[in-house]
């Protein structure tokens, strides 16, 4: 059942579909602001403009069933630009003259058919990892979803620019006027601040304007970063929050990119050591492939989509596989099928898999905005991962490994890091190269977090923090948890799971976090 406000919008407005930006004819009264700033405060104050989010045009799409679940599609027409600006400039009123479409899928248990009972159930919104990835498409109940729908109506939100939410693609970017600067300014509107503002528009549309119209949040990885943003600017909208591997680092810093990667590269080294300890035969397998690629003309091999595999590309295969459940096995099996003709020709299957590991062809936002998630009122990120890699170049050098007097010195993989070379070597990213450079040089990022607001937060918050996480540094995560609420957020620190724990054992993890947030599992 929809709220009265939602039904009003449903009947009086029709939202256009499609990935393009829609422009309305009414005049925007947004103030004219500048973008230049000479210095950035280390703890910028946030304005309260997000509290002005209002219900938006909304329509309901298909309702259908999968095993154990009933799914209903929702579409919302939200401002492209919510008005967030860099510290010192000041936020401005959201521009309602240009809108994009946000897609969300409501999920309820198939056996819950009574509309009155459903209306009384609380909502839980899932914030997807990323940035730049849509929510999973469900085929049946299970995992954390099965636990969640037992007590909640779940909303799976495709974050703006992903899935069915005005997807950002090469084609969509090419249709923008104004060249590189305009494209970079457009993509800069797709960070956590805008994602949370979208969610607030959706909340007020579905739940209505009442003070008790709150919902719960579950955030995985980058989704947890979005929750930290939510608690910074709209905590009054949240009943309880659960974060899995998603406590953002250094929320008190204006630009945390370099320090974050400096911590994470040590985690990456640890995961490399574990991988080669598990699969000692892969030391030679990876060395053989790296040596072959290095010795080809130009030091590269063509990939099926028209890109190039270089030794840096081989190292980048650790992007996600080094730090997720089953990832090390997948990396091992990949090198098992490396050769079409041993030491003479790499196999098509291997080269295709090297392209598929990143999903940049379907989700380019992931590459373009990755470092910006650490820019919190400051900048530029300036290719921070590349700079940290340079600090460790001797350790990670492929030439150093292959030319070493030790024939067993392994070629080390890198982790979840986006490097400039990817926009040359990966065919799908080439159209984004200049835009990515412009975003890396951007100095006037809006602030994402308000540490004072986080300290005042009285929302029950529970977090699963993974000791060996390669994506979110455990120590930095602990420091952030201590800043949420007067006594810090409740944290379940565990080495049972990797970063992908919510996919491995989601029902158990969500149940435990619910019990911690509600103090059903008391402090001890």
Short mmCIF file of C-alpha atoms in Angstrom, two decimals:
data_model
loop_
_atom_site.label_atom_id
_atom_site.label_comp_id
_atom_site.label_asym_id
_atom_site.label_seq_id
_atom_site.Cartn_x
_atom_site.Cartn_y
_atom_site.Cartn_z
CA UNK A 1 0.00 0.00 0.00
CA UNK A 2 1.17 3.52 -0.79
CA UNK A 3 0.78 6.54 1.44
CA UNK A 4 -1.83 9.14 0.57
CA UNK A 5 0.90 11.46 -0.63
CA UNK A 6 2.31 8.75 -2.86
CA UNK A 7 -1.09 8.02 -4.37
CA UNK A 8 -1.56 11.71 -5.06
CA UNK A 9 1.67 11.86 -7.00
CA UNK A 10 0.86 8.63 -8.75
CA UNK A 11 -2.36 10.02 -10.18
CA UNK A 12 -1.28 13.57 -10.95
CA UNK A 13 2.14 13.03 -12.52
CA UNK A 14 3.56 10.68 -15.10
CA UNK A 15 7.33 10.21 -15.16
CA UNK A 16 9.01 9.79 -18.52
CA UNK A 17 11.19 6.75 -18.86
CA UNK A 18 14.68 6.50 -20.29
CA UNK A 19 18.23 7.37 -19.37
CA UNK A 20 18.22 10.91 -20.70
CA UNK A 21 18.00 14.02 -18.54
CA UNK A 22 14.59 15.64 -18.82
CA UNK A 23 14.22 19.42 -18.81
CA UNK A 24 11.07 21.14 -17.62
CA UNK A 25 9.97 24.51 -18.86
CA UNK A 26 9.49 26.23 -15.53
CA UNK A 27 12.19 28.66 -14.46
CA UNK A 28 14.68 27.62 -11.83
CA UNK A 29 15.29 30.15 -9.05
CA UNK A 30 18.60 28.60 -8.08
CA UNK A 31 21.18 31.13 -6.99
CA UNK A 32 24.22 31.68 -9.15
CA UNK A 33 27.33 30.41 -7.38
CA UNK A 34 31.02 30.15 -8.13
CA UNK A 35 33.15 27.02 -8.07
CA UNK A 36 36.61 28.29 -7.23
CA UNK A 37 38.02 27.79 -3.76
CA UNK A 38 41.52 28.45 -2.54
CA UNK A 39 41.42 26.41 0.65
CA UNK A 40 39.30 23.67 2.18
CA UNK A 41 38.36 23.37 5.82
CA UNK A 42 39.38 19.99 7.27
CA UNK A 43 35.95 19.69 8.94
CA UNK A 44 33.48 21.50 6.73
CA UNK A 45 29.98 22.15 8.05
CA UNK A 46 27.07 20.80 6.11
CA UNK A 47 24.01 22.86 5.23
CA UNK A 48 20.56 21.49 5.95
CA UNK A 49 19.29 21.62 2.38
CA UNK A 50 18.65 17.86 2.26
CA UNK A 51 15.92 18.30 4.87
CA UNK A 52 14.00 20.20 2.19
CA UNK A 53 13.68 17.07 0.02
CA UNK A 54 10.06 16.57 -0.93
CA UNK A 55 7.79 13.99 -2.48
CA UNK A 56 8.33 13.64 -6.21
CA UNK A 57 6.39 12.35 -9.22
CA UNK A 58 6.06 8.59 -8.94
CA UNK A 59 4.52 5.75 -10.84
CA UNK A 60 4.20 2.04 -10.15
CA UNK A 61 5.32 -0.46 -12.77
CA UNK A 62 5.07 -4.21 -12.95
CA UNK A 63 4.32 -6.53 -10.08
CA UNK A 64 5.53 -10.10 -10.45
CA UNK A 65 6.66 -13.08 -8.45
CA UNK A 66 9.81 -15.09 -8.07
CA UNK A 67 10.12 -18.05 -5.75
CA UNK A 68 9.10 -16.90 -2.28
CA UNK A 69 8.88 -13.18 -3.12
CA UNK A 70 6.56 -10.63 -4.67
CA UNK A 71 8.28 -7.76 -6.46
CA UNK A 72 6.86 -4.38 -7.46
CA UNK A 73 8.66 -1.81 -9.61
CA UNK A 74 8.65 1.90 -8.74
CA UNK A 75 9.88 4.90 -10.71
CA UNK A 76 10.58 8.36 -9.30
CA UNK A 77 11.36 11.66 -11.01
CA UNK A 78 14.09 13.41 -8.97
CA UNK A 79 16.27 16.50 -9.52
CA UNK A 80 19.50 15.83 -11.38
CA UNK A 81 21.22 18.49 -9.25
CA UNK A 82 20.27 18.54 -5.58
CA UNK A 83 22.34 21.66 -5.05
CA UNK A 84 25.34 20.36 -3.10
CA UNK A 85 28.39 22.58 -3.43
CA UNK A 86 31.90 22.79 -1.99
CA UNK A 87 32.48 24.20 1.51
CA UNK A 88 32.73 27.96 1.46
CA UNK A 89 30.46 28.21 -1.57
CA UNK A 90 27.33 26.99 0.13
CA UNK A 91 24.63 24.63 -1.02
CA UNK A 92 21.88 25.96 -3.24
CA UNK A 93 18.28 25.00 -3.89
CA UNK A 94 17.79 21.81 -5.85
CA UNK A 95 17.18 22.40 -9.53
CA UNK A 96 13.82 20.81 -10.34
CA UNK A 97 13.95 21.93 -13.96
CA UNK A 98 16.24 19.01 -14.87
CA UNK A 99 15.27 15.57 -13.65
CA UNK A 100 16.36 11.98 -13.92
CA UNK A 101 14.47 8.78 -13.24
CA UNK A 102 15.23 6.62 -10.22
CA UNK A 103 14.18 2.99 -10.18
CA UNK A 104 13.52 0.98 -7.03
CA UNK A 105 12.09 -2.49 -6.56
CA UNK A 106 9.86 -3.27 -3.60
CA UNK A 107 10.32 -6.80 -2.25
CA UNK A 108 7.90 -8.54 0.12
CA UNK A 109 7.43 -12.15 1.15
CA UNK A 110 5.06 -13.92 -1.22
CA UNK A 111 2.93 -15.21 1.66
CA UNK A 112 2.21 -11.69 2.94
CA UNK A 113 -0.90 -10.81 0.96
CA UNK A 114 -2.86 -8.68 3.42
CA UNK A 115 -2.55 -5.03 2.41
CA UNK A 116 -3.25 -3.76 5.92
CA UNK A 117 -0.52 -5.99 7.34
CA UNK A 118 1.93 -4.85 4.68
CA UNK A 119 1.15 -1.20 5.36
CA UNK A 120 2.05 -1.67 9.02
CA UNK A 121 5.40 -3.31 8.21
CA UNK A 122 8.49 -1.10 8.44
CA UNK A 123 10.61 -0.42 5.37
CA UNK A 124 14.23 -1.43 4.93
CA UNK A 125 16.24 0.13 2.10
CA UNK A 126 19.26 -1.68 0.71
CA UNK A 127 22.19 0.52 -0.30
CA UNK A 128 24.23 -1.31 -2.93
CA UNK A 129 28.02 -1.48 -3.06
CA UNK A 130 29.94 0.36 -5.75
CA UNK A 131 29.98 3.15 -6.62
CA UNK A 132 28.26 2.63 -9.92
CA UNK A 133 26.48 -0.70 -9.51
CA UNK A 134 22.78 -1.49 -9.55
CA UNK A 135 21.06 -3.82 -7.10
CA UNK A 136 20.98 -7.53 -7.82
CA UNK A 137 18.06 -8.97 -9.77
CA UNK A 138 16.41 -11.56 -7.55
CA UNK A 139 15.40 -14.97 -8.81
CA UNK A 140 14.29 -16.43 -5.47
CA UNK A 141 14.30 -15.74 -1.77
CA UNK A 142 17.32 -16.58 0.38
CA UNK A 143 20.24 -15.01 2.23
CA UNK A 144 19.72 -11.62 3.85
CA UNK A 145 16.61 -10.99 1.73
CA UNK A 146 14.83 -13.95 3.33
CA UNK A 147 15.60 -12.57 6.78
CA UNK A 148 14.65 -9.03 5.86
CA UNK A 149 11.24 -9.79 4.32
CA UNK A 150 10.24 -11.72 7.41
CA UNK A 151 9.83 -8.39 9.18
CA UNK A 152 10.17 -5.62 6.58
CA UNK A 153 9.13 -4.35 3.21
CA UNK A 154 12.45 -4.15 1.38
CA UNK A 155 13.34 -1.54 -1.20
CA UNK A 156 16.20 -2.28 -3.59
CA UNK A 157 17.37 1.07 -4.92
CA UNK A 158 19.24 1.30 -8.21
CA UNK A 159 21.53 4.21 -7.40
CA UNK A 160 21.42 7.03 -9.93
CA UNK A 161 23.37 6.25 -13.08
CA UNK A 162 23.03 2.49 -12.67
CA UNK A 163 20.61 -0.24 -13.72
CA UNK A 164 17.28 1.35 -14.60
CA UNK A 165 18.06 4.66 -12.88
CA UNK A 166 19.05 6.89 -15.81
CA UNK A 167 22.03 4.69 -16.53
CA UNK A 168 25.33 6.39 -17.36
CA UNK A 169 26.83 4.86 -20.48
CA UNK A 170 29.16 5.87 -23.29
CA UNK A 171 26.12 6.63 -25.41
CA UNK A 172 24.47 8.77 -22.72
CA UNK A 173 27.68 10.72 -22.11
CA UNK A 174 28.10 11.42 -25.83
CA UNK A 175 24.69 13.10 -25.90
CA UNK A 176 25.69 15.76 -23.36
CA UNK A 177 26.57 19.20 -24.68
CA UNK A 178 29.60 21.14 -23.48
CA UNK A 179 32.51 18.74 -23.88
CA UNK A 180 34.73 17.31 -21.18
CA UNK A 181 34.03 19.92 -18.51
CA UNK A 182 30.28 19.51 -18.86
CA UNK A 183 30.56 15.72 -18.77
CA UNK A 184 32.74 15.82 -15.65
CA UNK A 185 30.32 18.23 -13.96
CA UNK A 186 27.48 15.86 -14.85
CA UNK A 187 29.17 12.76 -13.42
CA UNK A 188 30.11 14.67 -10.26
CA UNK A 189 26.38 14.70 -9.47
CA UNK A 190 26.32 10.91 -9.06
CA UNK A 191 28.04 10.54 -5.66
CA UNK A 192 26.71 9.51 -2.27
CA UNK A 193 25.33 12.97 -1.47
CA UNK A 194 22.98 12.83 -4.44
CA UNK A 195 22.17 9.15 -3.89
CA UNK A 196 21.01 9.91 -0.35
CA UNK A 197 19.04 12.94 -1.49
CA UNK A 198 17.32 10.69 -4.05
CA UNK A 199 16.51 8.24 -1.26
CA UNK A 200 14.98 11.03 0.82
CA UNK A 201 12.75 12.02 -2.10
CA UNK A 202 11.68 8.39 -2.41
CA UNK A 203 11.05 8.10 1.34
CA UNK A 204 8.81 11.15 1.45
CA UNK A 205 6.95 9.92 -1.61
CA UNK A 206 6.31 6.40 -0.29
CA UNK A 207 6.02 7.03 3.45
CA UNK A 208 4.59 10.55 3.54
CA UNK A 209 5.76 13.63 5.48
CA UNK A 210 5.04 12.50 9.05
CA UNK A 211 7.67 12.64 11.79
CA UNK A 212 7.31 8.87 12.26
CA UNK A 213 7.87 8.14 8.56
CA UNK A 214 11.25 6.53 9.06
CA UNK A 215 12.90 3.56 7.47
CA UNK A 216 15.80 1.24 8.22
CA UNK A 217 18.96 1.08 6.12
CA UNK A 218 21.24 -1.80 5.15
CA UNK A 219 24.43 -0.89 3.33
CA UNK A 220 27.08 -3.15 1.84
CA UNK A 221 30.54 -1.67 1.16
CA UNK A 222 29.95 1.69 -0.60
CA UNK A 223 26.35 1.36 0.54
CA UNK A 224 27.68 1.81 4.07
CA UNK A 225 29.41 5.00 2.93
CA UNK A 226 25.97 6.17 1.76
CA UNK A 227 24.55 5.38 5.20
CA UNK A 228 27.25 7.47 6.85
CA UNK A 229 26.20 10.30 4.56
CA UNK A 230 22.54 9.67 5.48
CA UNK A 231 23.33 9.86 9.19
CA UNK A 232 25.26 13.09 8.60
CA UNK A 233 22.39 14.97 6.98
CA UNK A 234 19.08 13.17 7.60
CA UNK A 235 19.42 10.94 10.65
CA UNK A 236 15.89 11.89 11.66
CA UNK A 237 14.66 9.83 8.70
CA UNK A 238 16.35 6.61 9.84
CA UNK A 239 14.98 4.15 12.40
CA UNK A 240 18.07 1.90 12.51
CA UNK A 241 21.09 1.25 10.31
CA UNK A 242 23.13 -1.83 9.50
CA UNK A 243 26.50 -1.65 7.73
CA UNK A 244 28.40 -4.63 6.32
CA UNK A 245 32.01 -3.94 5.38
CA UNK A 246 30.99 -0.34 4.79
CA UNK A 247 32.39 2.08 7.36
CA UNK A 248 34.00 4.90 5.35
CA UNK A 249 37.55 5.84 6.34
CA UNK A 250 38.76 9.16 7.74
CA UNK A 251 35.39 10.93 7.71
CA UNK A 252 37.00 13.90 9.45
CA UNK A 253 39.42 14.48 6.57
CA UNK A 254 38.63 16.68 3.58
CA UNK A 255 40.55 14.38 1.23
CA UNK A 256 41.11 10.84 2.46
CA UNK A 257 42.04 9.23 -0.85
CA UNK A 258 45.81 8.94 -0.52
CA UNK A 259 45.79 7.93 3.15
CA UNK A 260 43.13 5.31 2.44
CA UNK A 261 45.06 3.69 -0.40
CA UNK A 262 48.23 3.80 1.66
CA UNK A 263 46.48 1.67 4.27
CA UNK A 264 44.79 -0.60 1.74
CA UNK A 265 47.95 -1.42 -0.19
CA UNK A 266 49.27 -3.15 2.91
CA UNK A 267 46.09 -5.25 2.98
CA UNK A 268 46.69 -6.07 -0.68
CA UNK A 269 50.21 -7.27 0.06
CA UNK A 270 48.82 -9.54 2.77
CA UNK A 271 46.26 -11.02 0.40
CA UNK A 272 48.96 -11.65 -2.22
CA UNK A 273 50.99 -13.58 0.33
CA UNK A 274 47.94 -15.65 1.25
CA UNK A 275 47.12 -16.35 -2.40
CA UNK A 276 50.58 -17.65 -3.26
CA UNK A 277 50.69 -19.64 -0.05
CA UNK A 278 47.48 -21.39 -1.10
CA UNK A 279 48.52 -21.82 -4.72
CA UNK A 280 52.33 -21.98 -4.81
CA UNK A 281 52.30 -23.34 -8.36
CA UNK A 282 50.73 -20.07 -9.51
CA UNK A 283 53.98 -18.21 -8.84
CA UNK A 284 55.39 -19.69 -12.03
CA UNK A 285 52.09 -19.60 -13.92
CA UNK A 286 51.66 -15.88 -13.37
CA UNK A 287 55.33 -15.18 -14.06
CA UNK A 288 55.09 -17.04 -17.37
CA UNK A 289 52.05 -15.05 -18.51
CA UNK A 290 53.55 -11.74 -17.39
CA UNK A 291 56.82 -12.52 -19.14
CA UNK A 292 55.01 -13.42 -22.36
CA UNK A 293 52.94 -10.21 -22.36
CA UNK A 294 55.94 -8.03 -21.52
CA UNK A 295 57.92 -9.46 -24.45
CA UNK A 296 55.22 -8.83 -27.06
CA UNK A 297 55.53 -5.81 -29.39
CA UNK A 298 54.62 -2.77 -27.32
CA UNK A 299 54.46 -4.94 -24.23
CA UNK A 300 50.81 -5.78 -24.82
CA UNK A 301 48.38 -8.37 -26.20
CA UNK A 302 45.09 -7.49 -27.91
CA UNK A 303 41.90 -8.43 -26.06
CA UNK A 304 38.64 -9.55 -27.70
CA UNK A 305 36.88 -6.18 -27.32
CA UNK A 306 39.72 -4.18 -28.84
CA UNK A 307 41.62 -3.32 -25.69
CA UNK A 308 45.07 -4.31 -24.52
CA UNK A 309 46.36 -6.63 -21.83
CA UNK A 310 49.61 -5.34 -20.32
CA UNK A 311 51.55 -6.41 -17.27
CA UNK A 312 49.72 -3.72 -15.28
CA UNK A 313 46.49 -5.26 -16.50
CA UNK A 314 47.61 -8.67 -15.29
CA UNK A 315 48.30 -7.21 -11.87
CA UNK A 316 44.88 -5.57 -11.84
CA UNK A 317 43.22 -9.00 -11.98
CA UNK A 318 43.41 -8.94 -8.20
CA UNK A 319 40.87 -6.08 -8.23
CA UNK A 320 38.14 -8.04 -6.49
CA UNK A 321 39.28 -11.65 -6.61
CA UNK A 322 41.97 -11.31 -3.95
CA UNK A 323 39.52 -10.18 -1.31
CA UNK A 324 36.17 -11.95 -1.76
CA UNK A 325 34.85 -15.40 -0.99
CA UNK A 326 35.87 -17.75 -3.77
CA UNK A 327 37.94 -15.03 -5.38
CA UNK A 328 41.32 -16.65 -4.91
CA UNK A 329 39.98 -19.84 -6.41
CA UNK A 330 38.65 -17.91 -9.41
CA UNK A 331 42.02 -16.24 -9.89
CA UNK A 332 43.76 -19.60 -9.74
CA UNK A 333 41.39 -21.16 -12.26
CA UNK A 334 41.85 -18.19 -14.58
CA UNK A 335 45.58 -18.85 -14.93
CA UNK A 336 44.91 -22.55 -15.42
CA UNK A 337 43.32 -21.68 -18.77
CA UNK A 338 45.84 -19.00 -19.77
CA UNK A 339 47.33 -20.71 -22.80
CA UNK A 340 46.00 -21.64 -26.22
CA UNK A 341 49.54 -22.75 -27.10
CA UNK A 342 51.87 -22.77 -24.09
CA UNK A 343 54.24 -19.81 -24.14
CA UNK A 344 53.16 -18.93 -27.70
CA UNK A 345 49.51 -17.80 -27.58
CA UNK A 346 47.15 -16.78 -24.81
CA UNK A 347 43.69 -18.33 -24.96
CA UNK A 348 40.56 -16.43 -25.93
CA UNK A 349 38.88 -17.57 -22.70
CA UNK A 350 41.69 -16.13 -20.62
CA UNK A 351 41.72 -12.79 -22.44
CA UNK A 352 37.94 -12.50 -22.31
CA UNK A 353 37.96 -13.20 -18.58
CA UNK A 354 40.63 -10.54 -18.07
CA UNK A 355 38.20 -8.04 -19.58
CA UNK A 356 35.17 -9.26 -17.66
CA UNK A 357 36.74 -9.10 -14.20
CA UNK A 358 36.16 -5.34 -13.88
CA UNK A 359 32.68 -4.86 -15.42
CA UNK A 360 33.79 -1.42 -16.53
CA UNK A 361 32.11 -1.90 -19.90
CA UNK A 362 28.65 -2.03 -18.31
CA UNK A 363 29.35 0.09 -15.22
CA UNK A 364 31.78 2.89 -16.18
CA UNK A 365 30.75 5.03 -13.19
CA UNK A 366 32.66 2.58 -11.01
CA UNK A 367 35.92 3.60 -12.66
CA UNK A 368 35.18 7.29 -13.12
CA UNK A 369 33.98 8.04 -9.58
CA UNK A 370 35.88 5.52 -7.51
CA UNK A 371 38.45 7.85 -5.98
CA UNK A 372 35.92 10.64 -5.49
CA UNK A 373 34.19 8.66 -2.74
CA UNK A 374 37.11 9.66 -0.52
CA UNK A 375 36.82 13.39 -1.34
CA UNK A 376 34.91 14.99 1.53
CA UNK A 377 34.94 18.70 0.83
CA UNK A 378 38.47 18.62 -0.52
CA UNK A 379 40.44 17.45 -3.49
CA UNK A 380 41.82 16.69 -5.88
CA UNK A 381 42.09 12.92 -5.61
CA UNK A 382 44.79 13.28 -8.31
CA UNK A 383 44.95 9.56 -9.07
CA UNK A 384 45.80 8.75 -5.46
CA UNK A 385 46.00 4.99 -6.03
CA UNK A 386 48.60 5.51 -8.75
CA UNK A 387 50.66 7.74 -6.48
CA UNK A 388 50.58 5.17 -3.69
CA UNK A 389 51.46 2.45 -6.20
CA UNK A 390 54.48 4.53 -7.20
CA UNK A 391 55.59 4.62 -3.57
CA UNK A 392 55.59 0.82 -3.63
CA UNK A 393 56.73 0.39 -7.21
CA UNK A 394 59.84 -1.58 -6.27
CA UNK A 395 57.70 -4.12 -4.41
CA UNK A 396 55.05 -4.32 -7.12
CA UNK A 397 57.38 -4.05 -10.12
CA UNK A 398 56.77 -6.79 -12.68
CA UNK A 399 60.18 -6.20 -14.22
CA UNK A 400 61.68 -6.43 -10.76
CA UNK A 401 60.00 -9.78 -10.15
CA UNK A 402 60.89 -11.23 -13.55
CA UNK A 403 64.45 -9.94 -13.44
CA UNK A 404 65.09 -10.99 -9.88
CA UNK A 405 67.84 -13.43 -9.03
CA UNK A 406 65.13 -15.28 -7.11
CA UNK A 407 63.17 -17.31 -9.70
CA UNK A 408 60.37 -17.76 -7.18
CA UNK A 409 59.68 -14.06 -6.62
CA UNK A 410 55.96 -13.64 -7.39
CA UNK A 411 54.32 -11.01 -9.52
CA UNK A 412 52.04 -9.15 -7.12
CA UNK A 413 48.43 -8.26 -7.92
CA UNK A 414 46.85 -4.94 -7.07
CA UNK A 415 43.50 -4.55 -5.31
CA UNK A 416 40.36 -2.45 -5.71
CA UNK A 417 42.19 0.50 -7.22
CA UNK A 418 41.52 2.41 -10.42
CA UNK A 419 44.61 3.53 -12.34
CA UNK A 420 45.03 5.93 -15.29
CA UNK A 421 46.38 3.16 -17.57
CA UNK A 422 42.95 1.49 -17.46
CA UNK A 423 41.47 4.32 -19.52
CA UNK A 424 43.99 3.52 -22.27
CA UNK A 425 44.02 -0.27 -22.11
CA UNK A 426 40.34 -1.07 -21.48
CA UNK A 427 38.40 -0.31 -24.66
CA UNK A 428 35.14 0.48 -22.87
CA UNK A 429 36.82 3.16 -20.74
CA UNK A 430 38.61 5.04 -23.52
CA UNK A 431 35.65 7.40 -24.16
CA UNK A 432 35.81 8.35 -20.46
CA UNK A 433 39.56 9.06 -20.31
CA UNK A 434 39.45 12.86 -20.46
CA UNK A 435 36.44 13.00 -18.16
CA UNK A 436 38.20 10.76 -15.62
CA UNK A 437 41.24 13.03 -15.72
CA UNK A 438 39.01 16.06 -15.13
CA UNK A 439 37.34 14.38 -12.15
CA UNK A 440 40.73 13.40 -10.72
CA UNK A 441 41.77 17.08 -10.94
CA UNK A 442 38.56 18.44 -9.37
CA UNK A 443 39.28 20.50 -6.26
CA UNK A 444 35.81 21.63 -5.23
CA UNK A 445 34.05 18.45 -4.15
CA UNK A 446 31.12 18.94 -1.76
CA UNK A 447 31.51 17.55 1.74
CA UNK A 448 29.97 14.14 2.33
CA UNK A 449 30.12 13.75 6.10
CA UNK A 450 29.50 15.95 9.13
CA UNK A 451 31.43 14.59 12.10
CA UNK A 452 29.48 16.74 14.56
CA UNK A 453 26.18 15.39 13.25
CA UNK A 454 27.55 11.84 13.38
CA UNK A 455 28.58 12.36 17.01
CA UNK A 456 25.07 13.57 17.88
CA UNK A 457 23.40 10.71 16.01
CA UNK A 458 20.97 8.75 18.19
CA UNK A 459 20.02 6.21 15.52
CA UNK A 460 20.84 2.63 16.56
CA UNK A 461 23.75 1.61 14.30
CA UNK A 462 25.39 -1.81 14.07
CA UNK A 463 28.27 -2.71 11.78
CA UNK A 464 29.93 -5.89 10.59
CA UNK A 465 33.62 -5.09 10.19
CA UNK A 466 35.90 -7.68 8.64
CA UNK A 467 39.38 -7.92 10.12
CA UNK A 468 41.03 -9.03 6.87
CA UNK A 469 39.01 -6.77 4.56
CA UNK A 470 41.03 -5.72 1.49
CA UNK A 471 38.47 -3.10 0.41
CA UNK A 472 37.74 -1.24 3.66
CA UNK A 473 40.64 -1.00 6.07
CA UNK A 474 39.70 -2.50 9.42
CA UNK A 475 41.59 0.01 11.56
CA UNK A 476 40.25 3.03 9.71
CA UNK A 477 36.75 1.57 9.89
CA UNK A 478 37.06 1.20 13.67
CA UNK A 479 38.03 4.83 13.98
CA UNK A 480 34.93 5.90 12.05
CA UNK A 481 32.67 3.65 14.11
CA UNK A 482 33.90 5.41 17.25
CA UNK A 483 32.59 8.71 15.83
CA UNK A 484 28.98 7.59 15.33
CA UNK A 485 26.76 8.41 18.30
CA UNK A 486 27.76 9.43 21.80
CA UNK A 487 29.16 5.97 22.57
CA UNK A 488 30.19 4.87 19.07
CA UNK A 489 28.38 2.44 16.80
CA UNK A 490 28.10 -1.20 17.79
CA UNK A 491 30.68 -3.21 15.83
CA UNK A 492 30.91 -6.93 15.22
CA UNK A 493 34.56 -7.47 14.37
CA UNK A 494 35.14 -10.82 12.72
CA UNK A 495 37.62 -12.71 10.56
CA UNK A 496 35.01 -15.33 9.60
CA UNK A 497 34.15 -13.47 6.42
CA UNK A 498 35.79 -11.52 3.67
CA UNK A 499 34.42 -8.27 2.27
CA UNK A 500 31.64 -10.26 0.62
CA UNK A 501 30.27 -11.60 3.90
CA UNK A 502 26.72 -10.45 3.26
CA UNK A 503 26.68 -12.64 0.15
CA UNK A 504 28.23 -15.57 1.98
CA UNK A 505 26.02 -15.65 5.07
CA UNK A 506 23.66 -12.71 4.79
CA UNK A 507 20.83 -14.02 6.96
CA UNK A 508 23.13 -14.65 9.91
CA UNK A 509 24.92 -11.34 9.54
CA UNK A 510 21.75 -9.26 9.25
CA UNK A 511 20.15 -11.08 12.19
CA UNK A 512 23.17 -10.41 14.38
CA UNK A 513 23.30 -6.74 13.43
CA UNK A 514 19.60 -6.34 14.16
CA UNK A 515 20.09 -7.91 17.58
CA UNK A 516 23.05 -5.63 18.29
CA UNK A 517 21.29 -2.46 17.15
CA UNK A 518 18.25 -3.29 19.28
CA UNK A 519 20.38 -4.28 22.26
CA UNK A 520 18.91 -7.78 22.14
CA UNK A 521 22.55 -8.83 22.19
CA UNK A 522 23.80 -6.69 25.07
CA UNK A 523 27.24 -5.19 25.35
CA UNK A 524 29.82 -7.52 26.83
#
